[in-house]
């Protein structure tokens, strides 16, 4: 339960937070429409590493990087451009060349979570419902009362039974309230429901793995299960929620955090390659890639995040797909919020998500 002091401070700061939030346009934003939409979320991954690569103050700390001799040659270089390309080559070779990447605060380009708490449940609620619900203040497994964009799309004739979500974190069914909408959400160590050879093998690995990871499945297992589902079912709206970057950060393991970010980049590259070589998806699928919150922005607090940790609301987003101008890394004094992505998801499919409280983002 939140302390009285927390609510006192919240009351002082909440009104200015809401008042100062502004959107670039109050009117409907025109977006390029594609047939399919994939959303990939990378839990708790900081904009600092996305845009600058490995942080020397953390990378060369024995506390956070026990084996610097192995990790530093993989991820360290003298310039930020080299470091970020080493860490996430797909982002900086493909998305930067063909899509748009937002959130480099060094270029005055800002993306923030609009919710007060800067935790995962409130962040995903914001992303998927377009609302900032003050009653959703923790990561507790509580069925979300807010309508999300996936269930809205699933109710449209064109997308009915063509929406699916795979996540590593087992709280997603509560965030998306599958009790209410019966969306197909595979999360945590939920077994795959198909009977293909690959799905049987994945289920066996999940069942027989000895692990203390109870709430977050290995991202690699989530990805493999998701890929097989895509191959077998061909949904039009698909969400992949990856979680181990946040876990390794909370554990204070910068080496594993970087390795997982690099693996995430490879997963996204693999997914994009599959899309571009699969009939029905090729040149007709848009990717949105983002995070649910930031983290502390100092070497001493990068492992944590929350309402009173500076940097926790700072986020990023990237878009790639047909009709999206190849503007690359966006410069300029602009402010966007994760809250705008729910309406953006609908708009990229030619729909309007009426319960979202924020307009779609304006692309370049």
CSV table of C-alpha atoms in Angstrom, one decimal:
chain,number,residue,atom,x,y,z
A,1,UNK,CA,0.0,0.0,0.0
A,2,UNK,CA,1.3,3.5,-0.8
A,3,UNK,CA,2.3,5.5,2.2
A,4,UNK,CA,0.5,8.7,3.2
A,5,UNK,CA,3.7,10.6,2.3
A,6,UNK,CA,3.6,9.2,-1.2
A,7,UNK,CA,0.0,10.4,-1.7
A,8,UNK,CA,0.9,13.7,-0.2
A,9,UNK,CA,3.7,14.2,-2.7
A,10,UNK,CA,1.6,12.8,-5.5
A,11,UNK,CA,-1.1,15.4,-4.8
A,12,UNK,CA,1.5,18.2,-5.0
A,13,UNK,CA,3.0,17.1,-8.2
A,14,UNK,CA,0.2,15.4,-10.1
A,15,UNK,CA,-1.7,18.5,-11.3
A,16,UNK,CA,1.4,20.2,-12.9
A,17,UNK,CA,2.2,16.9,-14.6
A,18,UNK,CA,-1.2,16.7,-16.2
A,19,UNK,CA,-1.4,20.4,-17.0
A,20,UNK,CA,2.0,20.5,-18.7
A,21,UNK,CA,1.4,17.4,-20.9
A,22,UNK,CA,0.6,18.6,-24.4
A,23,UNK,CA,0.1,17.0,-27.7
A,24,UNK,CA,1.4,18.3,-31.0
A,25,UNK,CA,-2.1,18.1,-32.6
A,26,UNK,CA,-5.6,17.9,-31.2
A,27,UNK,CA,-6.9,16.8,-34.6
A,28,UNK,CA,-6.9,13.3,-36.1
A,29,UNK,CA,-3.4,12.5,-37.4
A,30,UNK,CA,-3.1,11.0,-40.9
A,31,UNK,CA,-1.1,7.8,-40.8
A,32,UNK,CA,0.0,5.4,-43.6
A,33,UNK,CA,-2.3,2.3,-43.5
A,34,UNK,CA,-0.9,-1.2,-43.7
A,35,UNK,CA,-2.7,-4.5,-43.7
A,36,UNK,CA,-0.8,-5.9,-40.7
A,37,UNK,CA,0.7,-4.5,-37.5
A,38,UNK,CA,3.3,-5.9,-35.2
A,39,UNK,CA,4.1,-4.3,-31.8
A,40,UNK,CA,7.3,-5.3,-30.0
A,41,UNK,CA,7.9,-4.0,-26.5
A,42,UNK,CA,11.3,-4.2,-24.8
A,43,UNK,CA,10.7,-3.9,-21.1
A,44,UNK,CA,12.7,-1.2,-19.2
A,45,UNK,CA,15.3,-0.7,-21.9
A,46,UNK,CA,16.8,2.8,-21.6
A,47,UNK,CA,17.0,5.4,-24.4
A,48,UNK,CA,20.6,6.0,-23.3
A,49,UNK,CA,21.8,2.5,-24.5
A,50,UNK,CA,19.6,2.7,-27.7
A,51,UNK,CA,21.1,5.9,-28.8
A,52,UNK,CA,24.6,5.9,-27.3
A,53,UNK,CA,25.4,2.2,-26.8
A,54,UNK,CA,27.1,1.0,-23.7
A,55,UNK,CA,27.6,3.5,-20.9
A,56,UNK,CA,31.3,3.6,-19.9
A,57,UNK,CA,30.5,4.4,-16.3
A,58,UNK,CA,28.5,1.2,-15.9
A,59,UNK,CA,30.3,-1.0,-18.4
A,60,UNK,CA,33.7,-0.5,-16.7
A,61,UNK,CA,32.3,-1.0,-13.2
A,62,UNK,CA,33.2,-4.3,-11.5
A,63,UNK,CA,29.9,-4.0,-9.5
A,64,UNK,CA,27.7,-4.2,-12.7
A,65,UNK,CA,30.0,-5.9,-15.2
A,66,UNK,CA,32.0,-8.7,-13.6
A,67,UNK,CA,33.7,-9.9,-16.8
A,68,UNK,CA,34.8,-6.7,-18.6
A,69,UNK,CA,37.4,-8.5,-20.6
A,70,UNK,CA,34.7,-10.4,-22.5
A,71,UNK,CA,31.9,-7.8,-22.6
A,72,UNK,CA,33.9,-4.6,-23.4
A,73,UNK,CA,35.3,-5.7,-26.7
A,74,UNK,CA,31.8,-6.7,-27.9
A,75,UNK,CA,30.1,-3.4,-27.0
A,76,UNK,CA,32.7,-0.7,-26.4
A,77,UNK,CA,33.9,1.8,-29.0
A,78,UNK,CA,35.1,5.4,-28.8
A,79,UNK,CA,32.0,7.0,-30.4
A,80,UNK,CA,28.3,6.7,-29.6
A,81,UNK,CA,27.6,5.9,-33.3
A,82,UNK,CA,30.0,2.9,-33.2
A,83,UNK,CA,28.8,1.7,-29.8
A,84,UNK,CA,25.1,1.7,-30.6
A,85,UNK,CA,25.7,0.0,-33.9
A,86,UNK,CA,27.6,-2.7,-32.1
A,87,UNK,CA,24.8,-3.2,-29.6
A,88,UNK,CA,21.8,-3.0,-32.0
A,89,UNK,CA,22.9,-3.3,-35.6
A,90,UNK,CA,19.3,-3.9,-37.0
A,91,UNK,CA,18.1,-0.7,-35.5
A,92,UNK,CA,21.0,1.4,-36.9
A,93,UNK,CA,21.5,-0.4,-40.2
A,94,UNK,CA,17.8,-1.0,-41.2
A,95,UNK,CA,15.3,1.0,-39.1
A,96,UNK,CA,17.5,4.2,-39.2
A,97,UNK,CA,17.7,3.8,-43.0
A,98,UNK,CA,14.1,2.9,-43.7
A,99,UNK,CA,12.0,4.0,-40.7
A,100,UNK,CA,11.8,6.5,-37.9
A,101,UNK,CA,13.3,6.4,-34.4
A,102,UNK,CA,12.1,8.8,-31.7
A,103,UNK,CA,13.5,9.7,-28.2
A,104,UNK,CA,17.1,10.9,-28.4
A,105,UNK,CA,17.0,13.5,-25.8
A,106,UNK,CA,20.4,14.8,-26.7
A,107,UNK,CA,18.7,16.0,-29.9
A,108,UNK,CA,15.9,17.5,-27.9
A,109,UNK,CA,13.6,14.8,-29.2
A,110,UNK,CA,11.6,13.4,-26.3
A,111,UNK,CA,9.3,10.4,-25.6
A,112,UNK,CA,7.9,9.9,-22.2
A,113,UNK,CA,5.5,7.7,-20.3
A,114,UNK,CA,2.5,10.0,-19.3
A,115,UNK,CA,1.5,7.9,-16.3
A,116,UNK,CA,2.8,9.0,-12.9
A,117,UNK,CA,4.3,5.7,-11.7
A,118,UNK,CA,6.8,4.7,-14.3
A,119,UNK,CA,6.2,1.0,-13.6
A,120,UNK,CA,5.5,-1.8,-16.0
A,121,UNK,CA,1.8,-2.4,-15.5
A,122,UNK,CA,0.9,1.3,-15.6
A,123,UNK,CA,3.2,1.6,-18.7
A,124,UNK,CA,1.6,-1.2,-20.6
A,125,UNK,CA,-1.8,0.1,-19.6
A,126,UNK,CA,-0.9,3.4,-21.1
A,127,UNK,CA,0.6,1.8,-24.3
A,128,UNK,CA,-2.4,-0.4,-25.0
A,129,UNK,CA,-5.4,1.6,-23.7
A,130,UNK,CA,-4.3,5.2,-24.4
A,131,UNK,CA,-5.2,6.1,-20.8
A,132,UNK,CA,-3.3,6.9,-17.6
A,133,UNK,CA,-5.3,5.3,-14.9
A,134,UNK,CA,-4.3,6.6,-11.4
A,135,UNK,CA,-5.7,3.5,-9.8
A,136,UNK,CA,-3.2,1.2,-11.6
A,137,UNK,CA,-0.3,2.1,-9.5
A,138,UNK,CA,1.6,-1.2,-9.1
A,139,UNK,CA,2.5,-4.4,-10.9
A,140,UNK,CA,-0.1,-6.4,-8.9
A,141,UNK,CA,-2.1,-9.0,-10.9
A,142,UNK,CA,-5.3,-7.0,-11.2
A,143,UNK,CA,-7.8,-7.3,-14.1
A,144,UNK,CA,-7.6,-4.0,-16.0
A,145,UNK,CA,-10.9,-2.2,-16.3
A,146,UNK,CA,-9.8,-0.2,-19.3
A,147,UNK,CA,-10.5,-1.3,-22.9
A,148,UNK,CA,-7.3,-2.0,-24.8
A,149,UNK,CA,-6.7,-1.5,-28.5
A,150,UNK,CA,-6.3,-5.3,-29.1
A,151,UNK,CA,-9.8,-6.2,-27.9
A,152,UNK,CA,-11.2,-3.2,-29.8
A,153,UNK,CA,-9.6,-4.4,-33.0
A,154,UNK,CA,-10.7,-8.0,-32.3
A,155,UNK,CA,-14.2,-6.7,-32.2
A,156,UNK,CA,-14.0,-5.3,-35.7
A,157,UNK,CA,-15.1,-7.7,-38.5
A,158,UNK,CA,-11.9,-7.3,-40.5
A,159,UNK,CA,-9.6,-8.2,-37.5
A,160,UNK,CA,-11.8,-10.7,-35.6
A,161,UNK,CA,-9.8,-13.7,-34.5
A,162,UNK,CA,-6.8,-12.3,-36.2
A,163,UNK,CA,-5.2,-10.7,-33.1
A,164,UNK,CA,-2.6,-12.4,-30.8
A,165,UNK,CA,-0.2,-11.5,-28.0
A,166,UNK,CA,2.9,-13.3,-26.8
A,167,UNK,CA,4.7,-12.0,-23.7
A,168,UNK,CA,7.5,-13.1,-21.4
A,169,UNK,CA,5.9,-11.5,-18.4
A,170,UNK,CA,3.0,-13.4,-16.9
A,171,UNK,CA,1.0,-10.2,-15.9
A,172,UNK,CA,0.0,-9.5,-19.5
A,173,UNK,CA,-3.3,-11.5,-19.3
A,174,UNK,CA,-4.3,-9.1,-16.4
A,175,UNK,CA,-3.2,-6.0,-18.2
A,176,UNK,CA,-5.2,-7.0,-21.3
A,177,UNK,CA,-8.0,-8.5,-19.1
A,178,UNK,CA,-8.4,-11.8,-21.0
A,179,UNK,CA,-11.2,-12.7,-18.5
A,180,UNK,CA,-13.3,-10.1,-20.2
A,181,UNK,CA,-12.3,-10.3,-23.9
A,182,UNK,CA,-10.9,-13.8,-24.3
A,183,UNK,CA,-8.0,-12.5,-26.4
A,184,UNK,CA,-5.4,-15.2,-27.2
A,185,UNK,CA,-2.5,-14.2,-24.9
A,186,UNK,CA,0.4,-16.5,-24.3
A,187,UNK,CA,2.4,-15.3,-21.4
A,188,UNK,CA,4.9,-16.5,-18.8
A,189,UNK,CA,5.2,-20.3,-19.0
A,190,UNK,CA,1.8,-20.8,-20.7
A,191,UNK,CA,2.2,-23.8,-23.1
A,192,UNK,CA,1.6,-23.3,-26.8
A,193,UNK,CA,-1.8,-24.6,-27.8
A,194,UNK,CA,-0.8,-25.9,-31.2
A,195,UNK,CA,0.4,-29.4,-32.0
A,196,UNK,CA,3.2,-28.7,-34.5
A,197,UNK,CA,6.5,-30.4,-33.9
A,198,UNK,CA,8.1,-27.1,-32.9
A,199,UNK,CA,5.3,-26.3,-30.4
A,200,UNK,CA,5.5,-29.7,-28.8
A,201,UNK,CA,9.3,-29.2,-28.4
A,202,UNK,CA,8.9,-25.7,-26.9
A,203,UNK,CA,6.3,-27.0,-24.4
A,204,UNK,CA,8.7,-29.8,-23.4
A,205,UNK,CA,11.5,-27.3,-22.8
A,206,UNK,CA,9.3,-25.1,-20.8
A,207,UNK,CA,7.9,-27.9,-18.7
A,208,UNK,CA,11.2,-29.6,-18.0
A,209,UNK,CA,13.4,-26.5,-17.5
A,210,UNK,CA,14.5,-26.1,-13.9
A,211,UNK,CA,14.4,-22.4,-13.3
A,212,UNK,CA,13.7,-19.8,-10.6
A,213,UNK,CA,12.3,-17.5,-13.2
A,214,UNK,CA,8.7,-17.8,-12.2
A,215,UNK,CA,7.0,-14.6,-13.5
A,216,UNK,CA,9.1,-13.9,-16.7
A,217,UNK,CA,9.8,-16.6,-19.3
A,218,UNK,CA,13.1,-16.6,-21.1
A,219,UNK,CA,12.6,-14.2,-24.0
A,220,UNK,CA,14.1,-16.7,-26.4
A,221,UNK,CA,11.3,-19.2,-25.6
A,222,UNK,CA,8.7,-16.5,-26.0
A,223,UNK,CA,10.1,-15.5,-29.3
A,224,UNK,CA,10.3,-19.1,-30.6
A,225,UNK,CA,6.7,-19.8,-29.5
A,226,UNK,CA,5.6,-16.6,-31.1
A,227,UNK,CA,7.4,-17.3,-34.4
A,228,UNK,CA,5.7,-20.7,-34.6
A,229,UNK,CA,2.3,-19.2,-33.9
A,230,UNK,CA,2.8,-16.7,-36.6
A,231,UNK,CA,3.8,-19.4,-39.1
A,232,UNK,CA,0.8,-21.5,-38.2
A,233,UNK,CA,-1.9,-18.9,-37.7
A,234,UNK,CA,-1.0,-15.8,-39.7
A,235,UNK,CA,-2.6,-13.1,-37.4
A,236,UNK,CA,-2.9,-9.5,-38.7
A,237,UNK,CA,-2.3,-7.8,-35.4
A,238,UNK,CA,0.5,-9.3,-33.3
A,239,UNK,CA,2.2,-8.1,-30.1
A,240,UNK,CA,5.5,-9.5,-28.8
A,241,UNK,CA,6.4,-8.5,-25.2
A,242,UNK,CA,10.0,-9.1,-24.2
A,243,UNK,CA,11.0,-8.8,-20.6
A,244,UNK,CA,14.6,-9.9,-19.7
A,245,UNK,CA,16.2,-6.5,-20.2
A,246,UNK,CA,14.3,-5.2,-17.2
A,247,UNK,CA,15.0,-8.3,-15.2
A,248,UNK,CA,18.8,-8.1,-15.8
A,249,UNK,CA,18.8,-4.4,-15.0
A,250,UNK,CA,17.0,-5.0,-11.7
A,251,UNK,CA,19.6,-7.7,-10.9
A,252,UNK,CA,22.4,-5.1,-11.5
A,253,UNK,CA,23.9,-7.1,-14.3
A,254,UNK,CA,24.9,-4.6,-17.0
A,255,UNK,CA,26.7,-7.3,-19.0
A,256,UNK,CA,23.5,-9.5,-19.2
A,257,UNK,CA,21.4,-6.4,-19.9
A,258,UNK,CA,23.6,-5.5,-22.9
A,259,UNK,CA,23.7,-9.1,-24.2
A,260,UNK,CA,19.9,-9.3,-23.9
A,261,UNK,CA,19.4,-6.0,-25.8
A,262,UNK,CA,21.6,-7.3,-28.5
A,263,UNK,CA,19.6,-10.5,-28.6
A,264,UNK,CA,16.4,-8.5,-28.8
A,265,UNK,CA,17.8,-6.7,-31.8
A,266,UNK,CA,18.5,-10.0,-33.5
A,267,UNK,CA,15.0,-11.2,-32.7
A,268,UNK,CA,13.4,-8.1,-34.3
A,269,UNK,CA,15.7,-8.5,-37.3
A,270,UNK,CA,14.6,-12.2,-37.7
A,271,UNK,CA,11.0,-11.2,-37.4
A,272,UNK,CA,11.3,-8.4,-40.0
A,273,UNK,CA,13.1,-10.9,-42.3
A,274,UNK,CA,10.2,-13.4,-41.8
A,275,UNK,CA,7.7,-10.7,-42.6
A,276,UNK,CA,9.5,-9.6,-45.7
A,277,UNK,CA,9.8,-13.1,-47.0
A,278,UNK,CA,6.2,-14.3,-46.2
A,279,UNK,CA,3.3,-13.7,-48.7
A,280,UNK,CA,0.6,-11.5,-47.2
A,281,UNK,CA,3.1,-9.8,-44.9
A,282,UNK,CA,5.8,-8.6,-47.3
A,283,UNK,CA,5.7,-4.8,-47.9
A,284,UNK,CA,2.3,-4.8,-46.1
A,285,UNK,CA,3.3,-4.9,-42.4
A,286,UNK,CA,4.2,-2.0,-40.0
A,287,UNK,CA,6.4,-2.5,-36.9
A,288,UNK,CA,6.1,-0.4,-33.8
A,289,UNK,CA,9.0,-1.0,-31.3
A,290,UNK,CA,9.0,0.7,-27.9
A,291,UNK,CA,9.4,0.3,-24.2
A,292,UNK,CA,7.1,0.6,-21.2
A,293,UNK,CA,9.3,2.9,-19.0
A,294,UNK,CA,12.8,4.2,-18.6
A,295,UNK,CA,15.2,3.8,-15.7
A,296,UNK,CA,17.4,5.8,-13.4
A,297,UNK,CA,19.6,8.0,-15.5
A,298,UNK,CA,22.7,7.9,-13.3
A,299,UNK,CA,25.3,5.1,-13.0
A,300,UNK,CA,24.3,4.6,-9.4
A,301,UNK,CA,20.5,4.2,-10.0
A,302,UNK,CA,20.2,2.7,-13.5
A,303,UNK,CA,18.9,-0.6,-12.0
A,304,UNK,CA,15.7,0.9,-10.7
A,305,UNK,CA,12.7,3.0,-11.8
A,306,UNK,CA,9.6,4.5,-10.3
A,307,UNK,CA,7.8,7.7,-9.7
A,308,UNK,CA,10.6,9.4,-7.7
A,309,UNK,CA,13.6,8.0,-9.8
A,310,UNK,CA,14.7,10.7,-12.3
A,311,UNK,CA,14.7,9.3,-15.8
A,312,UNK,CA,12.1,6.6,-15.2
A,313,UNK,CA,9.5,8.2,-17.5
A,314,UNK,CA,12.0,8.7,-20.4
A,315,UNK,CA,11.2,6.3,-23.2
A,316,UNK,CA,11.7,5.9,-27.0
A,317,UNK,CA,9.8,4.4,-30.0
A,318,UNK,CA,10.6,3.3,-33.5
A,319,UNK,CA,8.4,2.7,-36.6
A,320,UNK,CA,9.1,0.8,-39.7
A,321,UNK,CA,6.8,-0.2,-42.6
A,322,UNK,CA,5.0,0.7,-45.8
A,323,UNK,CA,4.3,4.4,-46.3
A,324,UNK,CA,6.5,5.5,-43.3
A,325,UNK,CA,9.0,8.0,-44.6
A,326,UNK,CA,12.6,7.0,-44.2
A,327,UNK,CA,13.4,9.9,-41.8
A,328,UNK,CA,15.8,7.9,-39.5
A,329,UNK,CA,16.7,9.3,-36.2
A,330,UNK,CA,14.4,12.2,-35.5
A,331,UNK,CA,16.0,15.6,-34.5
A,332,UNK,CA,14.2,18.6,-33.2
A,333,UNK,CA,12.4,19.9,-30.1
A,334,UNK,CA,9.4,17.5,-30.1
A,335,UNK,CA,7.5,15.8,-27.3
A,336,UNK,CA,5.6,12.5,-27.7
A,337,UNK,CA,4.0,10.2,-25.1
A,338,UNK,CA,3.6,6.4,-25.0
A,339,UNK,CA,-0.1,7.2,-24.3
A,340,UNK,CA,-0.4,8.2,-28.0
A,341,UNK,CA,0.6,4.8,-29.3
A,342,UNK,CA,-2.8,3.1,-28.7
A,343,UNK,CA,-4.5,5.4,-31.1
A,344,UNK,CA,-1.5,5.2,-33.4
A,345,UNK,CA,-1.8,1.4,-33.5
A,346,UNK,CA,-5.4,1.7,-34.6
A,347,UNK,CA,-4.7,4.4,-37.1
A,348,UNK,CA,-2.0,2.4,-38.8
A,349,UNK,CA,-4.7,-0.1,-39.6
A,350,UNK,CA,-7.2,2.5,-40.8
A,351,UNK,CA,-9.2,2.3,-37.5
A,352,UNK,CA,-10.0,4.8,-34.8
A,353,UNK,CA,-9.8,3.7,-31.2
A,354,UNK,CA,-12.5,5.8,-29.6
A,355,UNK,CA,-11.7,5.2,-25.9
A,356,UNK,CA,-8.1,6.4,-26.2
A,357,UNK,CA,-7.5,9.7,-24.5
A,358,UNK,CA,-4.6,10.8,-26.7
A,359,UNK,CA,-4.2,11.4,-30.4
A,360,UNK,CA,-2.0,9.3,-32.6
A,361,UNK,CA,1.6,10.5,-32.9
A,362,UNK,CA,2.6,12.7,-35.8
A,363,UNK,CA,5.2,11.0,-38.0
A,364,UNK,CA,7.8,12.8,-40.1
